[in-house]
mmCIF file of C-alpha atoms and ligand atoms in Angstrom:
data_model
loop_
_atom_site.group_PDB
_atom_site.id
_atom_site.type_symbol
_atom_site.label_atom_id
_atom_site.label_comp_id
_atom_site.label_asym_id
_atom_site.label_seq_id
_atom_site.Cartn_x
_atom_site.Cartn_y
_atom_site.Cartn_z
ATOM 1 C CA MET A 429 -107.774 -44.738 46.539
ATOM 2 C CA THR A 430 -109.383 -46.783 43.762
ATOM 3 C CA ILE A 431 -107.538 -47.803 40.590
ATOM 4 C CA LEU A 432 -109.788 -47.953 37.538
ATOM 5 C CA TYR A 433 -108.873 -50.037 34.469
ATOM 6 C CA LYS A 434 -110.210 -48.920 31.079
ATOM 7 C CA ALA A 435 -108.754 -50.925 28.197
ATOM 8 C CA ASP A 436 -109.256 -54.355 26.623
ATOM 9 C CA PRO A 437 -111.954 -56.004 28.833
ATOM 10 C CA GLU A 438 -110.510 -59.538 28.543
ATOM 11 C CA ARG A 439 -107.089 -58.391 29.718
ATOM 12 C CA GLY A 440 -108.850 -56.299 32.347
ATOM 13 C CA LYS A 441 -110.164 -59.495 33.944
ATOM 14 C CA GLN A 442 -106.566 -60.728 34.219
ATOM 15 C CA TRP A 443 -105.484 -57.411 35.758
ATOM 16 C CA ALA A 444 -108.330 -57.774 38.277
ATOM 17 C CA GLN A 445 -107.185 -61.298 39.239
ATOM 18 C CA HIS A 446 -103.570 -60.186 39.708
ATOM 19 C CA PHE A 447 -104.616 -57.161 41.761
ATOM 20 C CA ALA A 448 -106.825 -59.386 43.935
ATOM 21 C CA GLN A 449 -103.893 -61.765 44.528
ATOM 22 C CA LYS A 450 -101.051 -59.282 44.906
ATOM 23 C CA ALA A 451 -102.763 -56.286 46.517
ATOM 24 C CA PRO A 452 -106.155 -57.258 47.965
ATOM 25 C CA ASP A 453 -106.174 -53.997 49.936
ATOM 26 C CA VAL A 454 -106.166 -51.843 46.747
ATOM 27 C CA PRO A 455 -109.727 -51.259 45.407
ATOM 28 C CA PHE A 456 -109.628 -52.189 41.698
ATOM 29 C CA ARG A 457 -112.520 -51.587 39.285
ATOM 30 C CA LEU A 458 -113.140 -52.345 35.633
ATOM 31 C CA TRP A 459 -114.625 -49.692 33.346
ATOM 32 C CA PRO A 460 -117.553 -48.900 33.060
ATOM 33 C CA ASP A 461 -118.282 -50.106 36.622
ATOM 34 C CA ILE A 462 -116.494 -47.163 38.233
ATOM 35 C CA GLY A 463 -118.326 -47.131 41.584
ATOM 36 C CA ASP A 464 -117.679 -43.917 43.535
ATOM 37 C CA ALA A 465 -116.043 -41.706 40.866
ATOM 38 C CA ALA A 466 -114.624 -39.402 43.551
ATOM 39 C CA ALA A 467 -112.593 -42.297 44.987
ATOM 40 C CA VAL A 468 -110.749 -42.987 41.708
ATOM 41 C CA ARG A 469 -107.206 -41.641 42.064
ATOM 42 C CA TYR A 470 -105.492 -43.877 39.494
ATOM 43 C CA LEU A 471 -106.504 -44.796 35.946
ATOM 44 C CA ALA A 472 -104.881 -47.546 33.862
ATOM 45 C CA ALA A 473 -106.018 -46.947 30.294
ATOM 46 C CA TRP A 474 -105.292 -47.118 26.594
ATOM 47 C CA GLN A 475 -107.918 -44.436 25.846
ATOM 48 C CA PRO A 476 -109.064 -42.343 28.828
ATOM 49 C CA PRO A 477 -112.769 -41.482 29.009
ATOM 50 C CA ALA A 478 -113.896 -38.284 27.270
ATOM 51 C CA GLY A 479 -114.103 -35.340 29.663
ATOM 52 C CA ILE A 480 -111.709 -37.163 31.939
ATOM 53 C CA MET A 481 -111.589 -34.628 34.791
ATOM 54 C CA GLN A 482 -115.374 -34.236 34.852
ATOM 55 C CA THR A 483 -115.741 -38.028 35.025
ATOM 56 C CA LEU A 484 -112.874 -38.610 37.490
ATOM 57 C CA PRO A 485 -112.470 -35.322 39.418
ATOM 58 C CA ASN A 486 -109.838 -36.583 41.883
ATOM 59 C CA LEU A 487 -107.576 -38.348 39.403
ATOM 60 C CA GLU A 488 -103.859 -38.177 40.303
ATOM 61 C CA VAL A 489 -102.130 -40.555 37.879
ATOM 62 C CA ILE A 490 -102.840 -42.023 34.432
ATOM 63 C CA PHE A 491 -100.942 -45.234 33.700
ATOM 64 C CA SER A 492 -100.767 -46.088 30.005
ATOM 65 C CA VAL A 493 -101.331 -49.813 29.519
ATOM 66 C CA GLY A 494 -98.861 -49.557 26.611
ATOM 67 C CA ALA A 495 -95.314 -48.271 26.221
ATOM 68 C CA GLY A 496 -96.560 -45.358 24.120
ATOM 69 C CA ILE A 497 -98.612 -42.424 25.427
ATOM 70 C CA ASP A 498 -99.301 -40.718 22.072
ATOM 71 C CA GLN A 499 -102.916 -41.968 22.166
ATOM 72 C CA PHE A 500 -103.600 -39.565 25.066
ATOM 73 C CA ASP A 501 -104.750 -36.015 24.426
ATOM 74 C CA LEU A 502 -102.463 -34.410 27.014
ATOM 75 C CA SER A 503 -104.148 -31.028 26.553
ATOM 76 C CA ALA A 504 -107.219 -32.539 28.303
ATOM 77 C CA VAL A 505 -105.134 -33.752 31.257
ATOM 78 C CA PRO A 506 -104.272 -31.086 33.840
ATOM 79 C CA GLU A 507 -100.610 -30.621 34.809
ATOM 80 C CA HIS A 508 -101.105 -32.021 38.311
ATOM 81 C CA VAL A 509 -102.118 -35.426 36.869
ATOM 82 C CA ALA A 510 -98.960 -37.504 36.278
ATOM 83 C CA VAL A 511 -98.795 -39.622 33.104
ATOM 84 C CA VAL A 512 -96.799 -42.850 33.226
ATOM 85 C CA ARG A 513 -95.881 -45.134 30.303
ATOM 86 C CA MET A 514 -95.714 -48.907 30.662
ATOM 87 C CA THR A 515 -92.230 -50.285 31.349
ATOM 88 C CA GLU A 516 -92.961 -53.916 32.214
ATOM 89 C CA PRO A 517 -90.399 -56.525 30.999
ATOM 90 C CA GLY A 518 -92.846 -58.498 28.796
ATOM 91 C CA ILE A 519 -93.032 -55.584 26.329
ATOM 92 C CA VAL A 520 -89.256 -55.590 26.044
ATOM 93 C CA GLU A 521 -89.087 -59.344 25.474
ATOM 94 C CA GLY A 522 -91.831 -59.270 22.816
ATOM 95 C CA MET A 523 -90.241 -56.346 20.971
ATOM 96 C CA THR A 524 -86.806 -57.943 21.013
ATOM 97 C CA GLU A 525 -88.263 -61.138 19.507
ATOM 98 C CA TYR A 526 -90.197 -59.250 16.825
ATOM 99 C CA VAL A 527 -87.372 -56.994 15.668
ATOM 100 C CA THR A 528 -84.881 -59.870 15.706
ATOM 101 C CA GLN A 529 -87.134 -61.965 13.444
ATOM 102 C CA ALA A 530 -87.716 -58.988 11.137
ATOM 103 C CA VAL A 531 -83.995 -58.225 10.848
ATOM 104 C CA LEU A 532 -83.203 -61.897 10.188
ATOM 105 C CA THR A 533 -86.037 -62.117 7.625
ATOM 106 C CA ILE A 534 -84.413 -59.301 5.667
ATOM 107 C CA HIS A 535 -80.842 -60.404 6.308
ATOM 108 C CA ARG A 536 -81.496 -64.010 5.155
ATOM 109 C CA ASP A 537 -83.586 -62.883 2.130
ATOM 110 C CA LEU A 538 -86.753 -64.636 3.332
ATOM 111 C CA LEU A 539 -89.036 -62.133 1.559
ATOM 112 C CA ASP A 540 -87.267 -62.937 -1.729
ATOM 113 C CA TYR A 541 -87.467 -66.678 -1.023
ATOM 114 C CA ALA A 542 -91.230 -66.323 -0.396
ATOM 115 C CA THR A 543 -91.544 -64.788 -3.881
ATOM 116 C CA LEU A 544 -89.448 -67.606 -5.374
ATOM 117 C CA GLN A 545 -91.616 -70.192 -3.626
ATOM 118 C CA ARG A 546 -94.752 -68.695 -5.189
ATOM 119 C CA GLU A 547 -92.988 -69.019 -8.559
ATOM 120 C CA ARG A 548 -91.910 -72.627 -7.720
ATOM 121 C CA ALA A 549 -88.342 -71.499 -8.375
ATOM 122 C CA TRP A 550 -85.545 -73.409 -6.582
ATOM 123 C CA ARG A 551 -82.841 -70.769 -6.696
ATOM 124 C CA GLU A 552 -80.076 -69.924 -4.208
ATOM 125 C CA MET A 553 -78.938 -66.444 -3.332
ATOM 126 C CA PRO A 554 -75.515 -65.680 -1.865
ATOM 127 C CA VAL A 555 -75.498 -65.514 1.940
ATOM 128 C CA ARG A 556 -74.153 -62.232 3.285
ATOM 129 C CA ALA A 557 -72.164 -62.187 6.550
ATOM 130 C CA ALA A 558 -73.845 -60.443 9.484
ATOM 131 C CA SER A 559 -70.674 -58.404 9.896
ATOM 132 C CA THR A 560 -71.466 -56.676 6.583
ATOM 133 C CA ARG A 561 -75.107 -55.785 7.386
ATOM 134 C CA ARG A 562 -75.312 -52.556 9.381
ATOM 135 C CA ILE A 563 -78.307 -52.114 11.698
ATOM 136 C CA GLY A 564 -79.485 -48.655 12.780
ATOM 137 C CA VAL A 565 -82.158 -48.133 15.429
ATOM 138 C CA LEU A 566 -84.011 -44.830 15.818
ATOM 139 C CA GLY A 567 -84.651 -44.412 19.555
ATOM 140 C CA LEU A 568 -82.336 -45.597 22.309
ATOM 141 C CA GLY A 569 -84.886 -45.923 25.076
ATOM 142 C CA MET A 570 -86.125 -49.012 26.888
ATOM 143 C CA LEU A 571 -86.931 -50.862 23.641
ATOM 144 C CA GLY A 572 -84.276 -49.599 21.216
ATOM 145 C CA THR A 573 -81.495 -50.409 23.670
ATOM 146 C CA ALA A 574 -82.818 -53.926 24.379
ATOM 147 C CA VAL A 575 -83.162 -54.678 20.662
ATOM 148 C CA LEU A 576 -79.608 -53.501 19.928
ATOM 149 C CA ASN A 577 -78.190 -55.504 22.815
ATOM 150 C CA THR A 578 -79.619 -58.658 21.192
ATOM 151 C CA LEU A 579 -78.800 -57.819 17.564
ATOM 152 C CA ARG A 580 -75.154 -57.100 18.272
ATOM 153 C CA LEU A 581 -74.740 -60.699 19.497
ATOM 154 C CA PHE A 582 -75.305 -61.887 15.894
ATOM 155 C CA GLY A 583 -72.298 -59.839 14.766
ATOM 156 C CA PHE A 584 -74.266 -57.074 12.997
ATOM 157 C CA PRO A 585 -72.514 -53.685 13.202
ATOM 158 C CA CYS A 586 -75.028 -51.787 15.353
ATOM 159 C CA ALA A 587 -75.806 -48.093 15.745
ATOM 160 C CA GLY A 588 -78.554 -46.070 17.363
ATOM 161 C CA TRP A 589 -79.832 -42.509 17.197
ATOM 162 C CA SER A 590 -81.522 -40.544 19.967
ATOM 163 C CA ARG A 591 -82.102 -37.016 21.170
ATOM 164 C CA SER A 592 -79.446 -37.058 23.899
ATOM 165 C CA GLN A 593 -76.052 -38.790 23.722
ATOM 166 C CA HIS A 594 -75.999 -42.401 24.953
ATOM 167 C CA GLU A 595 -73.216 -44.895 25.559
ATOM 168 C CA ILE A 596 -74.039 -48.558 24.892
ATOM 169 C CA GLU A 597 -71.354 -51.209 24.709
ATOM 170 C CA GLY A 598 -70.842 -52.413 21.142
ATOM 171 C CA VAL A 599 -73.228 -49.802 19.688
ATOM 172 C CA GLU A 600 -72.214 -46.656 17.813
ATOM 173 C CA CYS A 601 -74.401 -43.966 19.361
ATOM 174 C CA TYR A 602 -75.470 -40.889 17.387
ATOM 175 C CA ALA A 603 -77.424 -37.983 18.875
ATOM 176 C CA GLY A 604 -79.445 -35.082 17.549
ATOM 177 C CA ALA A 605 -80.288 -33.617 14.164
ATOM 178 C CA ALA A 606 -76.674 -32.845 13.263
ATOM 179 C CA SER A 607 -75.707 -36.538 13.206
ATOM 180 C CA PHE A 608 -78.896 -37.887 11.617
ATOM 181 C CA ASP A 609 -77.622 -38.113 8.035
ATOM 182 C CA ALA A 610 -74.327 -39.756 9.057
ATOM 183 C CA PHE A 611 -76.317 -42.342 11.021
ATOM 184 C CA LEU A 612 -78.594 -43.024 8.022
ATOM 185 C CA ALA A 613 -75.739 -43.225 5.527
ATOM 186 C CA ARG A 614 -74.150 -46.109 7.470
ATOM 187 C CA THR A 615 -77.427 -48.067 7.932
ATOM 188 C CA ASP A 616 -78.524 -51.091 5.847
ATOM 189 C CA ILE A 617 -81.541 -52.012 8.004
ATOM 190 C CA LEU A 618 -83.310 -49.079 9.673
ATOM 191 C CA VAL A 619 -85.576 -49.831 12.657
ATOM 192 C CA CYS A 620 -87.951 -47.183 14.048
ATOM 193 C CA LEU A 621 -88.457 -47.357 17.817
ATOM 194 C CA LEU A 622 -89.182 -43.696 18.476
ATOM 195 C CA PRO A 623 -92.151 -42.411 20.466
ATOM 196 C CA LEU A 624 -94.664 -40.413 18.415
ATOM 197 C CA THR A 625 -94.353 -36.721 19.338
ATOM 198 C CA ALA A 626 -94.647 -33.396 17.535
ATOM 199 C CA ALA A 627 -90.906 -33.689 16.788
ATOM 200 C CA THR A 628 -91.011 -37.230 15.385
ATOM 201 C CA ARG A 629 -94.235 -37.159 13.327
ATOM 202 C CA GLY A 630 -93.241 -37.619 9.664
ATOM 203 C CA VAL A 631 -89.553 -37.973 10.571
ATOM 204 C CA ILE A 632 -89.199 -40.912 8.154
ATOM 205 C CA ASN A 633 -89.626 -39.327 4.771
ATOM 206 C CA ARG A 634 -88.090 -39.112 1.300
ATOM 207 C CA HIS A 635 -84.946 -37.479 2.677
ATOM 208 C CA VAL A 636 -84.417 -40.451 4.992
ATOM 209 C CA PHE A 637 -84.964 -43.037 2.256
ATOM 210 C CA ALA A 638 -82.658 -41.166 -0.138
ATOM 211 C CA THR A 639 -79.909 -40.928 2.500
ATOM 212 C CA LEU A 640 -79.980 -44.647 3.313
ATOM 213 C CA PRO A 641 -77.658 -46.667 1.042
ATOM 214 C CA LYS A 642 -79.254 -48.230 -2.045
ATOM 215 C CA GLY A 643 -80.664 -51.652 -1.145
ATOM 216 C CA ALA A 644 -81.389 -50.714 2.485
ATOM 217 C CA SER A 645 -84.568 -51.957 4.213
ATOM 218 C CA PHE A 646 -86.904 -50.488 6.804
ATOM 219 C CA ILE A 647 -88.706 -51.940 9.842
ATOM 220 C CA ASN A 648 -91.379 -49.836 11.582
ATOM 221 C CA VAL A 649 -92.403 -50.877 15.078
ATOM 222 C CA GLY A 650 -92.826 -47.311 16.375
ATOM 223 C CA ARG A 651 -96.012 -45.659 15.127
ATOM 224 C CA GLY A 652 -97.556 -45.319 11.647
ATOM 225 C CA PRO A 653 -97.459 -41.485 11.582
ATOM 226 C CA HIS A 654 -93.652 -41.527 11.927
ATOM 227 C CA VAL A 655 -93.640 -42.359 8.211
ATOM 228 C CA ILE A 656 -94.725 -40.406 5.156
ATOM 229 C CA GLN A 657 -96.321 -43.426 3.516
ATOM 230 C CA GLN A 658 -96.197 -42.171 -0.087
ATOM 231 C CA ASP A 659 -92.461 -41.511 0.319
ATOM 232 C CA LEU A 660 -92.007 -45.093 1.512
ATOM 233 C CA LEU A 661 -93.931 -46.452 -1.501
ATOM 234 C CA ASP A 662 -91.905 -44.256 -3.874
ATOM 235 C CA ALA A 663 -88.618 -45.448 -2.334
ATOM 236 C CA LEU A 664 -89.700 -49.091 -2.707
ATOM 237 C CA ASP A 665 -90.979 -48.630 -6.262
ATOM 238 C CA SER A 666 -87.801 -46.862 -7.379
ATOM 239 C CA GLY A 667 -85.796 -49.863 -6.134
ATOM 240 C CA HIS A 668 -83.710 -47.674 -3.794
ATOM 241 C CA LEU A 669 -85.333 -49.325 -0.774
ATOM 242 C CA HIS A 670 -85.322 -53.121 -0.857
ATOM 243 C CA ALA A 671 -88.123 -54.023 1.575
ATOM 244 C CA ALA A 672 -90.261 -52.789 4.456
ATOM 245 C CA ILE A 673 -91.631 -54.737 7.410
ATOM 246 C CA LEU A 674 -94.392 -52.718 9.041
ATOM 247 C CA ASP A 675 -96.095 -53.540 12.328
ATOM 248 C CA VAL A 676 -97.699 -50.100 12.575
ATOM 249 C CA THR A 677 -99.526 -48.035 9.955
ATOM 250 C CA ASP A 678 -101.616 -44.884 9.650
ATOM 251 C CA PRO A 679 -104.506 -45.430 10.096
ATOM 252 C CA GLU A 680 -104.952 -48.657 12.021
ATOM 253 C CA PRO A 681 -106.569 -50.902 10.965
ATOM 254 C CA LEU A 682 -105.154 -50.330 7.487
ATOM 255 C CA PRO A 683 -108.043 -49.878 4.970
ATOM 256 C CA PRO A 684 -108.457 -52.879 2.602
ATOM 257 C CA THR A 685 -107.654 -50.725 -0.446
ATOM 258 C CA HIS A 686 -104.297 -49.483 0.892
ATOM 259 C CA PRO A 687 -101.358 -50.309 -1.433
ATOM 260 C CA PHE A 688 -99.270 -51.744 1.450
ATOM 261 C CA TRP A 689 -101.520 -54.847 1.537
ATOM 262 C CA THR A 690 -100.465 -56.074 -1.870
ATOM 263 C CA HIS A 691 -97.038 -54.512 -2.316
ATOM 264 C CA PRO A 692 -94.556 -57.297 -3.087
ATOM 265 C CA ARG A 693 -91.811 -55.652 -1.000
ATOM 266 C CA VAL A 694 -93.945 -54.970 2.092
ATOM 267 C CA ARG A 695 -94.689 -57.370 4.925
ATOM 268 C CA LEU A 696 -97.431 -56.289 7.346
ATOM 269 C CA THR A 697 -98.467 -57.328 10.845
ATOM 270 C CA PRO A 698 -101.392 -55.744 12.756
ATOM 271 C CA HIS A 699 -99.579 -53.901 15.587
ATOM 272 C CA ILE A 700 -98.585 -57.082 17.415
ATOM 273 C CA ALA A 701 -94.824 -56.570 17.788
ATOM 274 C CA SER A 702 -95.215 -56.608 21.542
ATOM 275 C CA ALA A 703 -98.006 -56.384 24.062
ATOM 276 C CA THR A 704 -98.197 -55.650 27.762
ATOM 277 C CA ARG A 705 -98.413 -58.785 29.915
ATOM 278 C CA PRO A 706 -100.937 -58.305 32.727
ATOM 279 C CA GLU A 707 -98.998 -60.195 35.410
ATOM 280 C CA SER A 708 -95.792 -58.153 35.160
ATOM 281 C CA ALA A 709 -97.717 -54.961 34.347
ATOM 282 C CA VAL A 710 -99.540 -55.212 37.685
ATOM 283 C CA ASP A 711 -96.171 -55.555 39.484
ATOM 284 C CA VAL A 712 -94.897 -52.396 37.795
ATOM 285 C CA VAL A 713 -98.091 -50.449 38.565
ATOM 286 C CA LEU A 714 -98.053 -51.575 42.214
ATOM 287 C CA ASP A 715 -94.428 -50.482 42.561
ATOM 288 C CA ASN A 716 -95.370 -47.098 41.087
ATOM 289 C CA LEU A 717 -98.375 -46.754 43.410
ATOM 290 C CA ARG A 718 -95.995 -47.270 46.334
ATOM 291 C CA ARG A 719 -93.602 -44.681 44.896
ATOM 292 C CA HIS A 720 -96.408 -42.184 44.312
ATOM 293 C CA ARG A 721 -97.692 -42.545 47.858
ATOM 294 C CA ALA A 722 -94.143 -42.086 49.176
ATOM 295 C CA GLY A 723 -93.794 -38.883 47.132
ATOM 296 C CA GLU A 724 -91.130 -40.449 44.866
ATOM 297 C CA ARG A 725 -90.911 -40.093 41.084
ATOM 298 C CA MET A 726 -92.575 -43.040 39.355
ATOM 299 C CA ILE A 727 -90.748 -45.260 36.839
ATOM 300 C CA GLY A 728 -91.794 -44.275 33.310
ATOM 301 C CA GLU A 729 -93.297 -40.902 34.291
ATOM 302 C CA ILE A 730 -93.300 -38.840 31.139
ATOM 303 C CA ASP A 731 -91.936 -35.358 30.629
ATOM 304 C CA ARG A 732 -94.767 -33.347 29.112
ATOM 305 C CA THR A 733 -92.514 -30.763 27.501
ATOM 306 C CA ARG A 734 -90.789 -33.534 25.462
ATOM 307 C CA GLY A 735 -94.022 -35.482 24.912
ATOM 308 C CA TYR A 736 -92.541 -38.854 25.929
HETATM 309 P P1 LIG B 1138 -88.515 -44.548 25.515
HETATM 310 O O1 LIG B 1138 -89.235 -43.349 25.984
HETATM 311 O O2 LIG B 1138 -87.841 -45.425 26.514
HETATM 312 O O3 LIG B 1138 -87.376 -44.123 24.458
HETATM 313 C C1 LIG B 1138 -87.601 -43.200 23.446
HETATM 314 C C2 LIG B 1138 -86.295 -42.956 22.695
HETATM 315 O O4 LIG B 1138 -86.570 -42.122 21.565
HETATM 316 C C3 LIG B 1138 -85.244 -42.246 23.532
HETATM 317 O O5 LIG B 1138 -83.952 -42.754 23.255
HETATM 318 C C4 LIG B 1138 -85.340 -40.801 23.041
HETATM 319 O O6 LIG B 1138 -84.139 -40.058 23.128
HETATM 320 C C5 LIG B 1138 -85.676 -41.015 21.585
HETATM 321 N N1 LIG B 1138 -86.323 -39.812 21.026
HETATM 322 C C6 LIG B 1138 -87.499 -39.254 21.388
HETATM 323 N N2 LIG B 1138 -87.733 -38.140 20.660
HETATM 324 C C7 LIG B 1138 -86.666 -37.988 19.849
HETATM 325 C C8 LIG B 1138 -86.308 -37.028 18.865
HETATM 326 N N3 LIG B 1138 -87.089 -35.975 18.589
HETATM 327 N N4 LIG B 1138 -85.125 -37.194 18.228
HETATM 328 C C9 LIG B 1138 -84.319 -38.235 18.507
HETATM 329 N N5 LIG B 1138 -84.601 -39.189 19.434
HETATM 330 C C10 LIG B 1138 -85.772 -39.057 20.078
HETATM 331 O O7 LIG B 1138 -89.541 -45.389 24.636
HETATM 332 P P2 LIG B 1138 -89.652 -46.977 24.477
HETATM 333 O O8 LIG B 1138 -88.340 -47.496 24.006
HETATM 334 O O9 LIG B 1138 -90.254 -47.577 25.681
HETATM 335 O O10 LIG B 1138 -90.767 -47.098 23.318
HETATM 336 C C11 LIG B 1138 -90.586 -46.506 22.061
HETATM 337 C C12 LIG B 1138 -91.875 -46.575 21.245
HETATM 338 O O11 LIG B 1138 -92.094 -47.905 20.766
HETATM 339 C C13 LIG B 1138 -93.187 -46.281 21.993
HETATM 340 O O12 LIG B 1138 -93.358 -44.908 22.218
HETATM 341 C C14 LIG B 1138 -94.213 -46.858 21.036
HETATM 342 O O13 LIG B 1138 -94.546 -45.881 20.072
HETATM 343 C C15 LIG B 1138 -93.461 -47.988 20.343
HETATM 344 N N6 LIG B 1138 -94.015 -49.308 20.746
HETATM 345 C C16 LIG B 1138 -94.571 -50.108 19.770
HETATM 346 C C17 LIG B 1138 -95.089 -51.333 20.085
HETATM 347 C C18 LIG B 1138 -95.620 -52.236 19.034
HETATM 348 O O14 LIG B 1138 -96.204 -53.276 19.359
HETATM 349 N N7 LIG B 1138 -95.448 -51.920 17.759
HETATM 350 C C19 LIG B 1138 -95.095 -51.833 21.464
HETATM 351 C C20 LIG B 1138 -94.445 -50.944 22.398
HETATM 352 C C21 LIG B 1138 -93.942 -49.722 22.034
HETATM 353 P P3 LIG B 1138 -83.426 -39.754 24.565
HETATM 354 O O15 LIG B 1138 -82.900 -41.093 25.033
HETATM 355 O O16 LIG B 1138 -82.353 -38.815 24.223
HETATM 356 O O17 LIG B 1138 -84.503 -39.205 25.464
HETATM 357 C C1 LIG B 1139 -97.499 -49.909 23.107
HETATM 358 C C2 LIG B 1139 -98.052 -50.526 21.928
HETATM 359 O O1 LIG B 1139 -97.227 -48.714 23.077
HETATM 360 O O2 LIG B 1139 -98.706 -51.558 22.056
HETATM 361 O O3 LIG B 1139 -97.287 -50.627 24.105
HETATM 362 O O4 LIG B 1139 -97.841 -50.056 20.810
#
């Protein structure tokens, strides 16, 4: 019943230490030292090996080491192999910090002040009350909900949009395609925290930017392919969209010639909004191993028909 880890090797060493401490009875191996391939029932990976079922014929579960599973080619993974996304609390904490700083950067005009600093211009701008800056989060899952629960404490009017109807205290919840435009029209800072699926690829496009109020801003911490990048550049260049803070792009890494690098209204970070923390990740995986062996549904098991 071996668990095989195949992702960042440095973090893998930390996973190995935590497994050795917390579950010395569970055989844990680091790719490419797979040992007896037939004994590998569990794989923790960012990218599974090519020809996964030929390499690991008795695989039962793939644990993503990240919250997203869009990097997996699910067509190469047979139905009987469960796929589980990462739900450990460190990812939630990191994402809440990142989105809060991005929202406050836009809300307190820090991008504009950075421009003024470069010009050595000592000039004040009026401060806008949080109660007049409406936040809208696409995706009301583990991360979107946590982010909104923090942002509403600042007094921002908060809303979220998801596939199914949610109820979150202090958050106006919109659901489905029919309410999308109403959600956008009331949003001054749009945050993308959707999973990347066939239904959400390209969902942030010229229609979205045109429906947001003039002067709105955009934060992408979901995935690069959620956005039609030329539409984002056009919306910024027309002045309709004020600014964009992008942690994810398409492709990654972003090529040196890409216009996002030098655009005055774009701030970029290299997909660092939040990262899985090995210590708590191992706790979550061990809990799921116990559930799997007991025949229970695992936490974070994805629904293949929805793709997330
Ligand atoms: P969850 O699966 O918990 O939540 C996904 C949410 O998106 C749900 O509310 C779901 O709706 C909604 N959704 C999915 N498809 C649609 C659709 N077609 N229309 C409307 N709503 C939809 O995901 P997490 O919150 O854990 O993570 C979200 C994403 O964040 C990850 O998939 C990953 O891409 C990204 N991420 C980025 C990181 C970074 O460092 N930049 C780090 C970690 C994650 P419903 O509730 O109705 O099912
Ligand atoms: C994740 C990510 O999905 O790092 O966890 O983007």
